[in-house]
Amino acid sequence: MEYLETIITSKGKLFFDTKNRLRWEYKEPFEYLITINNGQFSISTDGETNNYDIESNQMFSKISELIISSVNGTIFTDTNFDVKAFEGENQYVIYLEPNIAELKEVLKKIKMQIAKKDFSVDKVTMYEMDDNYTEISFINKKFNESFSNDIFTAK
């Protein structure tokens, strides 16, 4: 059986600070915003924002932990994953396989490619159980930039 495979490319920005606050916004092909700030996980789309208390919602707690630990590097010591690491010429490749039921339901594995030159993440590929995947490439990276605290508020 043949089928069409459509690849959707999204573009946006990711902001993160040392207080584990995060803003992840998509601008193309549609607008979508995720913020994590002060125990709140917010999703904004189509002009509507939904806020979730991270502590009272186990799924959003796990998603929040996964996103933050991926960005700040603590995912490598996260006991929710079995970790395998490999060294290439210009980067490290890390495979993370979930070992808890909640994550196994949605993720088969995560592949992270990390630049040797600055230890920043170049690419994250999340493989779902149905063999679909999401690949996120980080380009035009900037470090130690100043920005307003308001950026972590869903608007």
Coordinates of C-alpha atoms in Angstrom, one line a residue:
M1 CA 0.0 0.0 0.0
E2 CA 1.4 3.4 -1.0
Y3 CA 0.8 6.6 0.9
L4 CA 1.9 10.2 0.8
E5 CA 4.3 11.3 3.4
T6 CA 4.0 15.0 4.2
I7 CA 6.8 16.7 6.0
I8 CA 5.9 19.9 7.8
T9 CA 8.6 22.4 8.5
S10 CA 7.9 24.9 11.4
K11 CA 10.0 27.9 12.3
G12 CA 10.2 29.7 15.6
K13 CA 12.2 30.7 18.6
L14 CA 13.2 29.2 21.9
F15 CA 14.2 31.2 25.0
F16 CA 15.5 29.7 28.2
D17 CA 17.0 31.2 31.4
T18 CA 18.8 29.9 34.5
K19 CA 15.5 30.0 36.5
N20 CA 14.2 27.1 34.2
R21 CA 11.8 29.4 32.5
L22 CA 11.1 28.7 28.9
R23 CA 9.3 30.2 25.9
W24 CA 9.0 28.1 22.8
E25 CA 7.2 29.8 20.0
Y26 CA 6.4 28.7 16.5
K27 CA 5.8 31.4 13.8
E28 CA 5.4 29.3 10.7
P29 CA 3.4 27.6 9.2
F30 CA 1.1 28.5 12.1
E31 CA 1.5 30.4 15.4
Y32 CA 1.8 28.3 18.6
L33 CA 3.4 29.1 21.9
I34 CA 4.4 27.1 24.9
T35 CA 5.7 28.8 28.1
I36 CA 6.9 27.3 31.4
N37 CA 7.1 29.7 34.2
N38 CA 6.5 29.6 38.0
G39 CA 4.8 26.2 38.0
Q40 CA 2.6 27.0 35.1
F41 CA 2.6 25.3 31.7
S42 CA 0.8 27.4 29.1
I43 CA -0.2 26.7 25.5
S44 CA -1.4 29.5 23.3
T45 CA -2.9 28.9 19.8
D46 CA -5.4 30.7 17.7
G47 CA -5.5 33.6 20.1
E48 CA -6.6 31.3 23.0
T49 CA -4.3 30.4 26.0
N50 CA -4.7 27.4 28.2
N51 CA -2.9 27.3 31.5
Y52 CA -2.0 24.2 33.5
D53 CA -0.7 23.8 37.0
I54 CA 2.4 21.6 36.5
E55 CA 2.2 20.1 40.0
S56 CA -1.4 19.0 39.7
N57 CA -1.2 17.5 36.3
Q58 CA 1.2 14.5 36.0
M59 CA 1.3 14.6 32.2
F60 CA 2.2 18.3 32.0
S61 CA 4.7 17.8 34.9
K62 CA 6.4 15.1 32.8
I63 CA 6.3 17.1 29.6
S64 CA 7.7 20.2 31.5
E65 CA 10.5 18.1 33.0
L66 CA 11.4 16.6 29.7
I67 CA 11.5 20.0 27.9
I68 CA 13.5 21.8 30.7
S69 CA 15.9 18.9 31.3
S70 CA 16.6 18.7 27.5
V71 CA 17.5 22.3 27.4
N72 CA 19.5 22.6 30.6
G73 CA 21.3 19.3 30.1
T74 CA 20.1 17.4 33.2
I75 CA 18.2 14.9 31.0
F76 CA 21.4 12.8 31.0
T77 CA 21.1 12.1 34.7
D78 CA 17.3 11.7 34.5
T79 CA 16.3 8.3 35.9
N80 CA 13.2 8.3 33.7
F81 CA 15.5 7.4 30.7
D82 CA 18.1 4.9 29.8
V83 CA 21.0 6.9 28.2
K84 CA 23.5 5.8 25.6
A85 CA 26.1 8.2 24.3
F86 CA 28.4 8.2 21.3
E87 CA 31.2 10.5 20.2
G88 CA 31.5 11.6 16.6
E89 CA 34.1 13.9 15.0
N90 CA 32.2 17.2 15.6
Q91 CA 29.4 16.2 17.9
Y92 CA 28.1 13.9 20.6
V93 CA 25.0 11.8 19.9
I94 CA 22.8 10.8 22.9
Y95 CA 20.0 8.3 22.7
L96 CA 17.4 8.4 25.5
E97 CA 14.9 5.6 25.9
P98 CA 12.1 6.1 28.4
N99 CA 11.8 3.5 31.1
I100 CA 8.6 4.7 32.8
A101 CA 5.1 3.8 31.5
E102 CA 3.8 7.4 31.1
L103 CA 6.6 8.3 28.7
K104 CA 6.7 4.9 26.9
E105 CA 3.1 5.5 25.8
V106 CA 4.1 8.5 23.7
L107 CA 7.9 8.2 23.1
K108 CA 10.0 5.4 21.7
K109 CA 13.3 7.3 22.0
I110 CA 14.9 10.7 21.7
K111 CA 18.1 11.4 19.8
M112 CA 20.1 14.5 20.7
Q113 CA 23.0 15.8 18.7
I114 CA 25.3 18.1 20.7
A115 CA 28.0 20.3 19.3
K116 CA 31.5 19.6 20.7
K117 CA 32.6 23.2 20.2
D118 CA 30.1 24.7 22.8
F119 CA 28.2 21.7 24.1
S120 CA 24.9 23.2 22.8
V121 CA 22.1 21.1 21.3
D122 CA 22.1 21.1 17.5
K123 CA 19.2 18.8 16.9
V124 CA 16.6 16.8 18.8
T125 CA 14.7 14.0 17.2
M126 CA 11.7 12.5 19.1
Y127 CA 10.5 9.2 17.8
E128 CA 6.9 8.3 18.7
M129 CA 5.6 4.8 19.1
D130 CA 3.9 4.8 15.7
D131 CA 7.2 5.5 14.0
N132 CA 6.4 9.2 13.4
Y133 CA 9.0 11.6 14.5
T134 CA 9.5 15.2 15.2
E135 CA 12.9 16.7 14.5
I136 CA 14.0 20.1 15.9
S137 CA 17.1 21.8 14.6
F138 CA 18.6 24.7 16.6
I139 CA 20.2 27.3 14.4
N140 CA 21.3 30.9 15.0
K141 CA 21.9 30.1 18.6
K142 CA 22.7 33.0 21.0
F143 CA 24.0 32.6 24.5
N144 CA 23.9 34.9 27.6
E145 CA 21.5 37.4 25.9
S146 CA 19.4 39.7 28.0
F147 CA 15.6 39.8 27.6
S148 CA 12.6 40.9 29.5
N149 CA 11.0 38.6 32.1
D150 CA 7.7 39.2 30.3
I151 CA 8.9 37.0 27.5
F152 CA 8.0 34.0 29.7
T153 CA 4.4 35.0 30.0
A154 CA 1.9 33.5 27.4
K155 CA 0.2 36.3 25.6

